[in-house]
Each structure stands twice: as structure tokens, then as C-alpha cells.
Amino acid sequence: MALGSEQRREERKPRIEALFAGRQVEAALDLLHLMDMAWHDCYGPRELEVPPAVLDDVLLLANGDLAALITVAREAVIDFRDVRVAADARRTTSR
């Protein structure tokens, strides 16, 4: 079942609060909303939101940094495979 953008925002909020500084939470959630819209434009009409695995990769690479989130979110929309490779490399080196 598809979730609306506000439902998605509320669902993501606890995770974003755990990763980003207090005053950056709303900005990060706004950016993820924009990322969903861009994703839908690029990969729609059935893709209403960023897939969970791609979101996991983006958040891992952003590492709680809003500027990095902006950069990685853009890269993921352009070609999520590059983000996947970078996230896999990060996971490998952090073990």
C-alpha cells in the first residue's frame, strides 16, 4: 500500500532524529521529500518514493551531515548504483 508524503515523513522522522542534529531534522525530512518527488519523476509512475535500500545507502553515506545528505541524495537520483557501490564499500571498511 502506498503511503502519502506526510505518512512517509512521520515514519522516517525517528530515524532522522537519531542521525541529524536537532535543528537539521526538519531540513533533512524536507530534502527526503524532494528526493521522493525527484525519484518519482525519474523512475515513475510506479515508483512513488525512494526504495528503502536506496534510502539506507543515502543515510549511511550522509553520516548525519546535512550537506552530505544533499550531495548523496542528488547522486542517488541520478544513478543509485554509484551510491550503492559507495555504501557497500563503507559497510565493508567499517567491519
C-alpha positions as semicolon CSV with decimal commas, in nm:
position;residue;x (nm);y (nm);z (nm)
1;M;0,000;0,000;0,000
2;A;0,135;0,340;-0,097
3;L;0,194;0,593;0,177
4;G;0,128;0,963;0,141
5;S;0,416;1,205;0,175
6;E;0,311;1,312;0,526
7;Q;0,286;0,949;0,640
8;R;0,631;0,879;0,495
9;R;0,767;1,185;0,673
10;E;0,629;1,072;1,008
11;E;0,756;0,719;0,953
12;R;1,107;0,846;0,875
13;K;1,120;1,109;1,148
14;P;1,251;0,891;1,436
15;R;1,534;0,762;1,219
16;I;1,626;1,111;1,100
17;E;1,613;1,245;1,457
18;A;1,864;0,978;1,556
19;L;2,101;1,071;1,274
20;F;2,086;1,451;1,245
21;A;2,126;1,740;1,487
22;G;1,800;1,876;1,628
23;R;1,774;2,184;1,411
24;Q;1,858;1,986;1,096
25;V;1,585;1,723;1,132
26;E;1,313;1,918;0,952
27;A;1,552;2,022;0,675
28;A;1,663;1,660;0,627
29;L;1,298;1,547;0,612
30;D;1,223;1,823;0,360
31;L;1,514;1,706;0,148
32;L;1,394;1,345;0,158
33;H;1,052;1,466;0,045
34;L;1,215;1,642;-0,251
35;M;1,418;1,329;-0,318
36;D;1,096;1,126;-0,334
37;M;0,949;1,369;-0,585
38;A;1,265;1,359;-0,798
39;W;1,272;0,979;-0,776
40;H;0,912;0,963;-0,895
41;D;0,991;1,197;-1,184
42;C;1,290;0,988;-1,290
43;Y;1,167;0,635;-1,219
44;G;0,785;0,670;-1,201
45;P;0,499;0,636;-1,243
46;R;0,501;0,331;-1,015
47;E;0,799;0,448;-0,809
48;L;0,633;0,688;-0,565
49;E;0,924;0,704;-0,325
50;V;1,289;0,621;-0,287
51;P;1,323;0,245;-0,228
52;P;1,417;0,153;0,131
53;A;1,756;0,008;0,031
54;V;1,850;0,327;-0,154
55;L;1,739;0,537;0,142
56;D;1,953;0,320;0,371
57;D;2,254;0,379;0,147
58;V;2,194;0,755;0,130
59;L;2,162;0,789;0,507
60;L;2,469;0,575;0,567
61;L;2,682;0,787;0,336
62;A;2,543;1,116;0,469
63;N;2,654;1,014;0,818
64;G;2,441;1,278;0,989
65;D;2,577;1,565;0,780
66;L;2,308;1,772;0,606
67;A;2,542;1,896;0,331
68;A;2,649;1,537;0,259
69;L;2,282;1,431;0,253
70;I;2,214;1,688;-0,018
71;T;2,504;1,564;-0,230
72;V;2,433;1,193;-0,183
73;A;2,057;1,234;-0,241
74;R;2,129;1,405;-0,573
75;E;2,375;1,133;-0,671
76;A;2,122;0,862;-0,581
77;V;1,854;1,010;-0,804
78;I;2,098;1,046;-1,093
79;D;2,234;0,690;-1,058
80;F;2,162;0,497;-0,740
81;R;2,411;0,226;-0,841
82;D;2,703;0,459;-0,769
83;V;2,561;0,525;-0,423
84;R;2,514;0,151;-0,368
85;V;2,879;0,082;-0,451
86;A;3,000;0,357;-0,218
87;A;2,770;0,237;0,064
88;D;2,883;-0,122;0,021
89;A;3,245;-0,007;0,041
90;R;3,168;0,188;0,359
91;R;2,998;-0,115;0,512
92;T;3,299;-0,332;0,426
93;T;3,553;-0,095;0,578
94;S;3,352;-0,034;0,895
95;R;3,350;-0,402;0,992
